[in-house]
mmCIF file of C-alpha atoms in Angstrom:
data_model
loop_
_atom_site.group_PDB
_atom_site.id
_atom_site.type_symbol
_atom_site.label_atom_id
_atom_site.label_comp_id
_atom_site.label_asym_id
_atom_site.label_seq_id
_atom_site.Cartn_x
_atom_site.Cartn_y
_atom_site.Cartn_z
ATOM 1 C CA UNK A 1 -93.570 -16.259 -8.913
ATOM 2 C CA UNK A 2 -90.866 -15.204 -11.433
ATOM 3 C CA UNK A 3 -92.657 -11.831 -11.865
ATOM 4 C CA UNK A 4 -95.446 -13.526 -13.859
ATOM 5 C CA UNK A 5 -99.206 -13.676 -13.372
ATOM 6 C CA UNK A 6 -100.891 -17.044 -12.905
ATOM 7 C CA UNK A 7 -102.033 -17.263 -16.588
ATOM 8 C CA UNK A 8 -98.516 -16.273 -17.726
ATOM 9 C CA UNK A 9 -96.985 -18.952 -15.507
ATOM 10 C CA UNK A 10 -99.320 -21.490 -17.106
ATOM 11 C CA UNK A 11 -98.161 -20.440 -20.579
ATOM 12 C CA UNK A 12 -94.528 -20.639 -19.428
ATOM 13 C CA UNK A 13 -95.145 -24.155 -18.149
ATOM 14 C CA UNK A 14 -96.808 -25.117 -21.439
ATOM 15 C CA UNK A 15 -93.804 -23.956 -23.491
ATOM 16 C CA UNK A 16 -91.373 -25.738 -21.160
ATOM 17 C CA UNK A 17 -93.467 -28.889 -21.210
ATOM 18 C CA UNK A 18 -93.554 -28.903 -25.024
ATOM 19 C CA UNK A 19 -89.783 -28.381 -25.226
ATOM 20 C CA UNK A 20 -89.089 -31.644 -23.422
ATOM 21 C CA UNK A 21 -91.757 -33.640 -25.253
ATOM 22 C CA UNK A 22 -91.039 -36.107 -28.048
ATOM 23 C CA UNK A 23 -91.589 -34.514 -31.440
ATOM 24 C CA UNK A 24 -90.747 -30.942 -30.444
ATOM 25 C CA UNK A 25 -89.011 -28.933 -33.211
ATOM 26 C CA UNK A 26 -89.303 -25.348 -31.963
ATOM 27 C CA UNK A 27 -92.544 -24.301 -33.652
ATOM 28 C CA UNK A 28 -95.382 -22.548 -31.853
ATOM 29 C CA UNK A 29 -97.705 -25.167 -33.326
ATOM 30 C CA UNK A 30 -95.619 -27.818 -31.509
ATOM 31 C CA UNK A 31 -96.468 -26.153 -28.191
ATOM 32 C CA UNK A 32 -100.171 -26.169 -29.015
ATOM 33 C CA UNK A 33 -99.992 -29.804 -30.076
ATOM 34 C CA UNK A 34 -97.796 -31.160 -27.300
ATOM 35 C CA UNK A 35 -99.031 -29.098 -24.343
ATOM 36 C CA UNK A 36 -102.680 -29.764 -23.558
ATOM 37 C CA UNK A 37 -105.272 -26.972 -23.241
ATOM 38 C CA UNK A 38 -103.047 -24.462 -25.056
ATOM 39 C CA UNK A 39 -104.106 -22.788 -28.284
ATOM 40 C CA UNK A 40 -101.572 -21.689 -30.867
ATOM 41 C CA UNK A 41 -102.712 -18.052 -30.812
ATOM 42 C CA UNK A 42 -102.421 -17.965 -27.011
ATOM 43 C CA UNK A 43 -98.802 -19.100 -27.188
ATOM 44 C CA UNK A 44 -98.032 -16.575 -29.934
ATOM 45 C CA UNK A 45 -99.596 -13.766 -27.884
ATOM 46 C CA UNK A 46 -97.705 -14.850 -24.736
ATOM 47 C CA UNK A 47 -94.376 -14.647 -26.579
ATOM 48 C CA UNK A 48 -95.024 -11.493 -28.619
ATOM 49 C CA UNK A 49 -97.522 -9.225 -26.863
ATOM 50 C CA UNK A 50 -98.161 -10.329 -23.275
ATOM 51 C CA UNK A 51 -97.073 -7.747 -20.681
ATOM 52 C CA UNK A 52 -94.207 -9.444 -18.884
ATOM 53 C CA UNK A 53 -90.552 -8.518 -18.638
ATOM 54 C CA UNK A 54 -88.210 -11.242 -19.828
ATOM 55 C CA UNK A 55 -85.222 -9.395 -18.310
ATOM 56 C CA UNK A 56 -86.675 -9.929 -14.831
ATOM 57 C CA UNK A 57 -87.147 -13.606 -15.607
ATOM 58 C CA UNK A 58 -83.529 -13.801 -16.721
ATOM 59 C CA UNK A 59 -82.364 -12.029 -13.552
ATOM 60 C CA UNK A 60 -84.193 -14.637 -11.468
ATOM 61 C CA UNK A 61 -82.315 -17.360 -13.338
ATOM 62 C CA UNK A 62 -78.972 -15.573 -12.948
ATOM 63 C CA UNK A 63 -79.541 -15.167 -9.207
ATOM 64 C CA UNK A 64 -80.219 -18.886 -8.837
ATOM 65 C CA UNK A 65 -77.229 -19.903 -10.967
ATOM 66 C CA UNK A 66 -74.847 -17.611 -9.073
ATOM 67 C CA UNK A 67 -76.100 -19.019 -5.774
ATOM 68 C CA UNK A 68 -75.554 -22.635 -6.905
ATOM 69 C CA UNK A 69 -72.120 -22.034 -8.469
ATOM 70 C CA UNK A 70 -70.772 -19.921 -5.606
ATOM 71 C CA UNK A 71 -71.947 -22.531 -3.067
ATOM 72 C CA UNK A 72 -70.224 -25.250 -5.114
ATOM 73 C CA UNK A 73 -67.005 -23.209 -5.111
ATOM 74 C CA UNK A 74 -67.234 -22.606 -1.359
ATOM 75 C CA UNK A 75 -67.835 -26.289 -0.597
ATOM 76 C CA UNK A 76 -65.158 -27.663 -2.926
ATOM 77 C CA UNK A 77 -62.587 -24.831 -2.823
ATOM 78 C CA UNK A 78 -62.475 -25.065 -6.630
ATOM 79 C CA UNK A 79 -62.266 -22.060 -9.011
ATOM 80 C CA UNK A 80 -65.245 -20.576 -10.850
ATOM 81 C CA UNK A 81 -65.138 -20.398 -14.642
ATOM 82 C CA UNK A 82 -67.098 -17.901 -16.727
ATOM 83 C CA UNK A 83 -67.273 -19.277 -20.260
ATOM 84 C CA UNK A 84 -68.261 -17.108 -23.212
ATOM 85 C CA UNK A 85 -68.827 -18.285 -26.781
ATOM 86 C CA UNK A 86 -71.238 -17.854 -29.671
ATOM 87 C CA UNK A 87 -73.069 -20.123 -32.075
ATOM 88 C CA UNK A 88 -75.289 -19.699 -35.123
ATOM 89 C CA UNK A 89 -78.944 -20.666 -35.313
ATOM 90 C CA UNK A 90 -79.320 -21.048 -39.048
ATOM 91 C CA UNK A 91 -82.543 -19.965 -40.779
ATOM 92 C CA UNK A 92 -83.856 -20.128 -44.341
ATOM 93 C CA UNK A 93 -83.020 -16.953 -46.213
ATOM 94 C CA UNK A 94 -86.301 -15.229 -47.190
ATOM 95 C CA UNK A 95 -87.169 -14.254 -50.738
ATOM 96 C CA UNK A 96 -87.175 -10.587 -51.732
ATOM 97 C CA UNK A 97 -90.997 -10.656 -51.662
ATOM 98 C CA UNK A 98 -91.283 -11.994 -48.107
ATOM 99 C CA UNK A 99 -93.313 -9.759 -45.789
ATOM 100 C CA UNK A 100 -92.961 -11.290 -42.309
ATOM 101 C CA UNK A 101 -89.278 -12.139 -42.061
ATOM 102 C CA UNK A 102 -87.534 -13.318 -38.885
ATOM 103 C CA UNK A 103 -86.106 -10.198 -37.243
ATOM 104 C CA UNK A 104 -82.416 -9.711 -36.441
ATOM 105 C CA UNK A 105 -81.300 -12.371 -38.932
ATOM 106 C CA UNK A 106 -78.236 -11.622 -41.046
ATOM 107 C CA UNK A 107 -75.293 -13.303 -42.764
ATOM 108 C CA UNK A 108 -72.613 -14.835 -40.547
ATOM 109 C CA UNK A 109 -69.447 -16.806 -41.099
ATOM 110 C CA UNK A 110 -69.951 -20.380 -39.874
ATOM 111 C CA UNK A 111 -66.642 -21.903 -38.759
ATOM 112 C CA UNK A 112 -68.414 -25.250 -38.442
ATOM 113 C CA UNK A 113 -69.541 -25.267 -42.085
ATOM 114 C CA UNK A 114 -66.711 -23.142 -43.446
ATOM 115 C CA UNK A 115 -69.040 -20.779 -45.287
ATOM 116 C CA UNK A 116 -71.395 -17.817 -44.886
ATOM 117 C CA UNK A 117 -74.841 -18.761 -43.543
ATOM 118 C CA UNK A 118 -78.039 -16.846 -42.779
ATOM 119 C CA UNK A 119 -79.513 -16.764 -39.295
ATOM 120 C CA UNK A 120 -78.967 -15.493 -35.748
ATOM 121 C CA UNK A 121 -75.575 -15.318 -34.109
ATOM 122 C CA UNK A 122 -76.231 -16.087 -30.454
ATOM 123 C CA UNK A 123 -73.810 -15.229 -27.651
ATOM 124 C CA UNK A 124 -74.001 -17.493 -24.599
ATOM 125 C CA UNK A 125 -72.278 -17.373 -21.239
ATOM 126 C CA UNK A 126 -72.045 -20.226 -18.734
ATOM 127 C CA UNK A 127 -70.871 -20.460 -15.147
ATOM 128 C CA UNK A 128 -68.978 -23.594 -14.164
ATOM 129 C CA UNK A 129 -67.422 -25.022 -11.018
ATOM 130 C CA UNK A 130 -66.170 -28.530 -10.275
ATOM 131 C CA UNK A 131 -68.235 -30.145 -13.038
ATOM 132 C CA UNK A 132 -71.444 -28.145 -12.479
ATOM 133 C CA UNK A 133 -72.175 -26.123 -15.633
ATOM 134 C CA UNK A 134 -75.196 -23.798 -15.806
ATOM 135 C CA UNK A 135 -76.270 -21.093 -18.298
ATOM 136 C CA UNK A 136 -75.966 -17.459 -17.193
ATOM 137 C CA UNK A 137 -77.102 -15.525 -20.257
ATOM 138 C CA UNK A 138 -78.169 -15.847 -23.872
ATOM 139 C CA UNK A 139 -78.303 -12.912 -26.289
ATOM 140 C CA UNK A 140 -78.893 -12.390 -29.989
ATOM 141 C CA UNK A 141 -75.845 -10.582 -31.321
ATOM 142 C CA UNK A 142 -76.916 -7.372 -33.044
ATOM 143 C CA UNK A 143 -73.943 -5.540 -34.537
ATOM 144 C CA UNK A 144 -76.039 -2.383 -34.867
ATOM 145 C CA UNK A 145 -76.539 -2.303 -31.087
ATOM 146 C CA UNK A 146 -73.106 -3.175 -29.673
ATOM 147 C CA UNK A 147 -70.106 -5.327 -30.505
ATOM 148 C CA UNK A 148 -69.641 -8.857 -29.176
ATOM 149 C CA UNK A 149 -66.695 -7.566 -27.156
ATOM 150 C CA UNK A 150 -68.877 -4.898 -25.496
ATOM 151 C CA UNK A 151 -71.622 -7.430 -24.798
ATOM 152 C CA UNK A 152 -69.163 -9.917 -23.296
ATOM 153 C CA UNK A 153 -67.517 -7.148 -21.249
ATOM 154 C CA UNK A 154 -70.866 -6.105 -19.737
ATOM 155 C CA UNK A 155 -71.617 -9.722 -18.801
ATOM 156 C CA UNK A 156 -68.273 -10.087 -17.023
ATOM 157 C CA UNK A 157 -68.865 -6.838 -15.092
ATOM 158 C CA UNK A 158 -72.239 -8.148 -13.885
ATOM 159 C CA UNK A 159 -70.616 -11.001 -11.914
ATOM 160 C CA UNK A 160 -69.998 -10.899 -8.161
ATOM 161 C CA UNK A 161 -66.471 -11.456 -6.885
ATOM 162 C CA UNK A 162 -65.519 -15.170 -6.896
ATOM 163 C CA UNK A 163 -65.098 -16.864 -3.517
ATOM 164 C CA UNK A 164 -61.875 -18.572 -4.562
ATOM 165 C CA UNK A 165 -60.152 -18.011 -7.885
ATOM 166 C CA UNK A 166 -62.163 -17.123 -10.949
ATOM 167 C CA UNK A 167 -61.295 -17.369 -14.636
ATOM 168 C CA UNK A 168 -62.922 -16.020 -17.780
ATOM 169 C CA UNK A 169 -62.479 -18.566 -20.583
ATOM 170 C CA UNK A 170 -62.883 -17.497 -24.234
ATOM 171 C CA UNK A 171 -61.709 -18.279 -27.738
ATOM 172 C CA UNK A 172 -59.345 -15.993 -29.659
ATOM 173 C CA UNK A 173 -62.114 -13.631 -30.835
ATOM 174 C CA UNK A 174 -62.566 -12.294 -27.283
ATOM 175 C CA UNK A 175 -58.897 -12.102 -26.262
ATOM 176 C CA UNK A 176 -58.686 -8.310 -26.261
ATOM 177 C CA UNK A 177 -57.689 -5.483 -23.940
ATOM 178 C CA UNK A 178 -61.345 -4.706 -23.163
ATOM 179 C CA UNK A 179 -62.032 -8.249 -21.969
ATOM 180 C CA UNK A 180 -58.727 -8.400 -20.075
ATOM 181 C CA UNK A 181 -59.617 -5.184 -18.220
ATOM 182 C CA UNK A 182 -63.220 -6.228 -17.499
ATOM 183 C CA UNK A 183 -62.027 -9.538 -16.072
ATOM 184 C CA UNK A 184 -59.543 -7.830 -13.778
ATOM 185 C CA UNK A 185 -62.134 -5.320 -12.533
ATOM 186 C CA UNK A 186 -64.453 -8.228 -11.631
ATOM 187 C CA UNK A 187 -61.622 -10.037 -9.774
ATOM 188 C CA UNK A 188 -61.432 -12.747 -12.443
ATOM 189 C CA UNK A 189 -58.285 -13.708 -14.283
ATOM 190 C CA UNK A 190 -58.357 -14.509 -18.000
ATOM 191 C CA UNK A 191 -57.351 -17.599 -19.973
ATOM 192 C CA UNK A 192 -58.075 -17.744 -23.664
ATOM 193 C CA UNK A 193 -56.949 -18.706 -27.118
ATOM 194 C CA UNK A 194 -54.919 -16.162 -29.045
ATOM 195 C CA UNK A 195 -54.696 -15.455 -32.764
ATOM 196 C CA UNK A 196 -51.277 -16.389 -34.081
ATOM 197 C CA UNK A 197 -50.856 -13.051 -35.879
ATOM 198 C CA UNK A 198 -50.639 -11.191 -32.546
ATOM 199 C CA UNK A 199 -47.335 -9.400 -31.930
ATOM 200 C CA UNK A 200 -45.005 -10.212 -29.024
ATOM 201 C CA UNK A 201 -41.656 -8.663 -28.014
ATOM 202 C CA UNK A 202 -39.149 -11.416 -27.157
ATOM 203 C CA UNK A 203 -35.409 -10.889 -26.896
ATOM 204 C CA UNK A 204 -34.074 -9.619 -30.206
ATOM 205 C CA UNK A 205 -37.439 -8.145 -31.201
ATOM 206 C CA UNK A 206 -37.928 -5.599 -28.410
ATOM 207 C CA UNK A 207 -38.457 -2.610 -30.716
ATOM 208 C CA UNK A 208 -40.740 -3.806 -33.525
ATOM 209 C CA UNK A 209 -41.943 -7.122 -32.159
ATOM 210 C CA UNK A 210 -42.699 -10.320 -34.078
ATOM 211 C CA UNK A 211 -45.904 -12.203 -34.877
ATOM 212 C CA UNK A 212 -46.492 -15.372 -32.898
ATOM 213 C CA UNK A 213 -46.483 -17.688 -35.922
ATOM 214 C CA UNK A 214 -43.203 -16.199 -37.198
ATOM 215 C CA UNK A 215 -41.648 -16.549 -33.771
ATOM 216 C CA UNK A 216 -42.805 -20.196 -33.542
ATOM 217 C CA UNK A 217 -41.213 -20.941 -36.918
ATOM 218 C CA UNK A 218 -37.872 -19.648 -35.607
ATOM 219 C CA UNK A 219 -37.856 -22.192 -32.774
ATOM 220 C CA UNK A 220 -36.496 -25.740 -32.886
ATOM 221 C CA UNK A 221 -38.244 -28.801 -31.485
ATOM 222 C CA UNK A 222 -35.638 -28.859 -28.724
ATOM 223 C CA UNK A 223 -37.056 -25.526 -27.468
ATOM 224 C CA UNK A 224 -40.413 -27.205 -26.797
ATOM 225 C CA UNK A 225 -41.593 -29.540 -24.051
ATOM 226 C CA UNK A 226 -43.770 -32.583 -24.720
ATOM 227 C CA UNK A 227 -46.851 -32.644 -22.440
ATOM 228 C CA UNK A 228 -50.098 -34.583 -22.195
ATOM 229 C CA UNK A 229 -53.439 -32.752 -22.012
ATOM 230 C CA UNK A 230 -56.688 -34.738 -21.878
ATOM 231 C CA UNK A 231 -54.904 -37.894 -23.131
ATOM 232 C CA UNK A 232 -53.368 -36.086 -26.115
ATOM 233 C CA UNK A 233 -49.731 -35.067 -26.501
ATOM 234 C CA UNK A 234 -48.494 -31.631 -27.540
ATOM 235 C CA UNK A 235 -45.208 -29.803 -27.968
ATOM 236 C CA UNK A 236 -45.450 -26.524 -26.026
ATOM 237 C CA UNK A 237 -43.287 -23.442 -25.649
ATOM 238 C CA UNK A 238 -43.996 -20.747 -23.054
ATOM 239 C CA UNK A 239 -43.281 -17.059 -23.613
ATOM 240 C CA UNK A 240 -43.329 -14.680 -20.653
ATOM 241 C CA UNK A 241 -43.470 -11.057 -21.691
ATOM 242 C CA UNK A 242 -45.575 -8.414 -23.383
ATOM 243 C CA UNK A 243 -48.248 -8.169 -26.015
ATOM 244 C CA UNK A 244 -48.757 -4.897 -27.844
ATOM 245 C CA UNK A 245 -51.806 -4.093 -25.687
ATOM 246 C CA UNK A 246 -50.948 -6.043 -22.516
ATOM 247 C CA UNK A 247 -47.811 -6.372 -20.416
ATOM 248 C CA UNK A 248 -46.531 -9.240 -18.324
ATOM 249 C CA UNK A 249 -48.515 -12.208 -19.654
ATOM 250 C CA UNK A 250 -47.946 -15.926 -20.233
ATOM 251 C CA UNK A 251 -48.386 -17.158 -23.801
ATOM 252 C CA UNK A 252 -48.202 -20.829 -24.743
ATOM 253 C CA UNK A 253 -47.400 -21.962 -28.283
ATOM 254 C CA UNK A 254 -48.640 -25.467 -29.003
ATOM 255 C CA UNK A 255 -48.297 -28.067 -31.763
ATOM 256 C CA UNK A 256 -49.848 -31.561 -31.791
ATOM 257 C CA UNK A 257 -47.108 -34.140 -31.297
ATOM 258 C CA UNK A 258 -47.360 -35.496 -34.857
ATOM 259 C CA UNK A 259 -47.743 -32.094 -36.552
ATOM 260 C CA UNK A 260 -44.796 -30.044 -35.341
ATOM 261 C CA UNK A 261 -44.300 -26.966 -37.564
ATOM 262 C CA UNK A 262 -47.024 -28.174 -39.946
ATOM 263 C CA UNK A 263 -48.947 -25.327 -41.543
ATOM 264 C CA UNK A 264 -52.173 -24.429 -39.745
ATOM 265 C CA UNK A 265 -51.490 -26.567 -36.655
ATOM 266 C CA UNK A 266 -50.031 -23.886 -34.381
ATOM 267 C CA UNK A 267 -52.301 -22.864 -31.476
ATOM 268 C CA UNK A 268 -51.629 -20.067 -29.015
ATOM 269 C CA UNK A 269 -53.080 -19.474 -25.535
ATOM 270 C CA UNK A 270 -52.791 -16.577 -23.118
ATOM 271 C CA UNK A 271 -53.061 -16.379 -19.339
ATOM 272 C CA UNK A 272 -53.029 -13.231 -17.243
ATOM 273 C CA UNK A 273 -52.308 -15.366 -14.169
ATOM 274 C CA UNK A 274 -48.560 -15.934 -14.304
ATOM 275 C CA UNK A 275 -48.645 -18.144 -11.210
ATOM 276 C CA UNK A 276 -50.103 -20.981 -13.316
ATOM 277 C CA UNK A 277 -47.793 -23.511 -14.920
ATOM 278 C CA UNK A 278 -48.142 -24.040 -18.702
ATOM 279 C CA UNK A 279 -49.835 -27.405 -18.136
ATOM 280 C CA UNK A 280 -52.265 -25.822 -15.652
ATOM 281 C CA UNK A 281 -53.143 -23.129 -18.201
ATOM 282 C CA UNK A 282 -53.924 -25.711 -20.875
ATOM 283 C CA UNK A 283 -55.967 -27.839 -18.484
ATOM 284 C CA UNK A 284 -57.897 -24.794 -17.263
ATOM 285 C CA UNK A 285 -58.580 -23.691 -20.836
ATOM 286 C CA UNK A 286 -59.908 -27.136 -21.730
ATOM 287 C CA UNK A 287 -62.833 -26.451 -19.367
ATOM 288 C CA UNK A 288 -64.060 -23.955 -21.982
ATOM 289 C CA UNK A 289 -65.314 -26.893 -24.058
ATOM 290 C CA UNK A 290 -68.125 -27.396 -21.545
ATOM 291 C CA UNK A 291 -70.076 -24.930 -23.695
ATOM 292 C CA UNK A 292 -70.113 -27.307 -26.679
ATOM 293 C CA UNK A 293 -72.381 -29.914 -24.973
ATOM 294 C CA UNK A 294 -74.653 -27.012 -23.992
ATOM 295 C CA UNK A 295 -75.011 -25.950 -27.640
ATOM 296 C CA UNK A 296 -75.508 -29.571 -28.711
ATOM 297 C CA UNK A 297 -78.194 -30.289 -26.115
ATOM 298 C CA UNK A 298 -80.104 -27.072 -26.784
ATOM 299 C CA UNK A 299 -80.052 -27.671 -30.524
ATOM 300 C CA UNK A 300 -80.927 -31.359 -30.274
ATOM 301 C CA UNK A 301 -83.623 -31.183 -27.599
ATOM 302 C CA UNK A 302 -84.810 -27.639 -26.840
ATOM 303 C CA UNK A 303 -85.257 -26.126 -30.302
ATOM 304 C CA UNK A 304 -82.265 -23.773 -30.467
ATOM 305 C CA UNK A 305 -81.897 -24.463 -34.180
ATOM 306 C CA UNK A 306 -85.563 -24.927 -35.063
ATOM 307 C CA UNK A 307 -87.442 -22.056 -33.436
ATOM 308 C CA UNK A 308 -89.679 -20.169 -35.864
ATOM 309 C CA UNK A 309 -90.960 -17.203 -33.872
ATOM 310 C CA UNK A 310 -90.374 -14.029 -35.851
ATOM 311 C CA UNK A 311 -90.314 -10.837 -33.757
ATOM 312 C CA UNK A 312 -87.217 -9.833 -31.797
ATOM 313 C CA UNK A 313 -89.178 -9.825 -28.524
ATOM 314 C CA UNK A 314 -90.589 -13.298 -29.206
ATOM 315 C CA UNK A 315 -87.144 -14.676 -30.007
ATOM 316 C CA UNK A 316 -85.576 -13.140 -26.884
ATOM 317 C CA UNK A 317 -88.360 -14.551 -24.730
ATOM 318 C CA UNK A 318 -88.108 -17.956 -26.373
ATOM 319 C CA UNK A 319 -84.354 -18.129 -25.756
ATOM 320 C CA UNK A 320 -84.818 -17.054 -22.127
ATOM 321 C CA UNK A 321 -87.382 -19.816 -21.554
ATOM 322 C CA UNK A 322 -85.040 -22.278 -23.273
ATOM 323 C CA UNK A 323 -82.138 -21.694 -20.857
ATOM 324 C CA UNK A 324 -84.552 -21.763 -17.912
ATOM 325 C CA UNK A 325 -85.705 -25.158 -19.172
ATOM 326 C CA UNK A 326 -82.098 -26.305 -19.537
ATOM 327 C CA UNK A 327 -81.455 -25.293 -15.916
ATOM 328 C CA UNK A 328 -84.667 -27.013 -14.804
ATOM 329 C CA UNK A 329 -83.489 -30.266 -16.394
ATOM 330 C CA UNK A 330 -80.133 -29.916 -14.651
ATOM 331 C CA UNK A 331 -81.925 -29.418 -11.324
ATOM 332 C CA UNK A 332 -83.959 -32.579 -11.974
ATOM 333 C CA UNK A 333 -80.697 -34.522 -12.149
ATOM 334 C CA UNK A 334 -79.713 -35.760 -8.693
ATOM 335 C CA UNK A 335 -76.116 -34.517 -8.915
ATOM 336 C CA UNK A 336 -76.995 -31.450 -11.082
ATOM 337 C CA UNK A 337 -74.297 -32.495 -13.545
ATOM 338 C CA UNK A 338 -76.070 -34.326 -16.370
ATOM 339 C CA UNK A 339 -78.590 -32.635 -18.660
ATOM 340 C CA UNK A 340 -79.637 -35.838 -20.408
ATOM 341 C CA UNK A 341 -80.510 -37.537 -17.102
ATOM 342 C CA UNK A 342 -82.517 -34.541 -15.923
ATOM 343 C CA UNK A 343 -84.191 -34.201 -19.320
ATOM 344 C CA UNK A 344 -85.495 -37.790 -19.139
ATOM 345 C CA UNK A 345 -86.616 -37.361 -15.524
ATOM 346 C CA UNK A 346 -88.437 -34.110 -16.365
ATOM 347 C CA UNK A 347 -90.124 -35.744 -19.351
ATOM 348 C CA UNK A 348 -91.271 -38.676 -17.220
ATOM 349 C CA UNK A 349 -92.485 -36.267 -14.543
ATOM 350 C CA UNK A 350 -94.742 -34.454 -17.017
ATOM 351 C CA UNK A 351 -96.039 -37.758 -18.397
ATOM 352 C CA UNK A 352 -96.852 -38.865 -14.853
ATOM 353 C CA UNK A 353 -98.722 -35.610 -14.152
ATOM 354 C CA UNK A 354 -100.702 -36.083 -17.391
#
């Protein structure tokens, strides 16, 4: 029963039904319009004041997702990936005279737009195994509560031990000692991008160290190997050694084939699992991009960009229902792999019931 009363379950169904209906933009009025027998004030009250615990609902989802992913890993003998990333849900900046502003909004740097934008920064984690990708958590990042590193660390610690190998996959923002340690404690290894201003200690620089980009500039093309990753070619160099805050790691320096030593083209990746070959590390890291279709689908179909609920509780509940709906659509897909297929099947199912 998802810890909800019968009327609450009906409201939950109404919100989910509206989310996968044509014309949905994320507004409460959309739910009232697209889900029959539901009044706008009832939906608002369900999201803002109704006595239910969204954390219990989220735990139900996490339990289901863990069960599905761990079974997939057991049946296929493939590793489990825990993918962490964040995105921005942009909102209109309120005027100084606005009374009812959207809570927890602030200014954030948008890498996509290359400028500062106003809205919510949302941290998402996914679990993935052998092509099955499901959401595990979604949180509004509140810098006054805890850092993104602390939030990500707590999520990693909440995971059970993987059946086979397990890897935490993150971009360079999360590649820190705290995340390295949390991954190890949860029996996961770590593969992530690395900022090129991090200091390493290769031969000749054992005492003071050297920044990755300076070290890369000192190398010739003959020091690199040409490899193919996802149909694209790269020159790579592998360093085995120490970071300032971590010993005995593998770090890969990478340039696109046609941009060797070009400014701004150097990429660096780190693996705590030294048994992996450089090509295996790059291929494993490429699985991190599974989170991008998740962001795209939620923004295009489920109102991740357009929601207009205002209180922190309402927003948290809305986001929880959104990832439950995403999972529901995945479950509607026969092979559990394609959101778009499940989304269409779920939409047709509701139309048939109507």
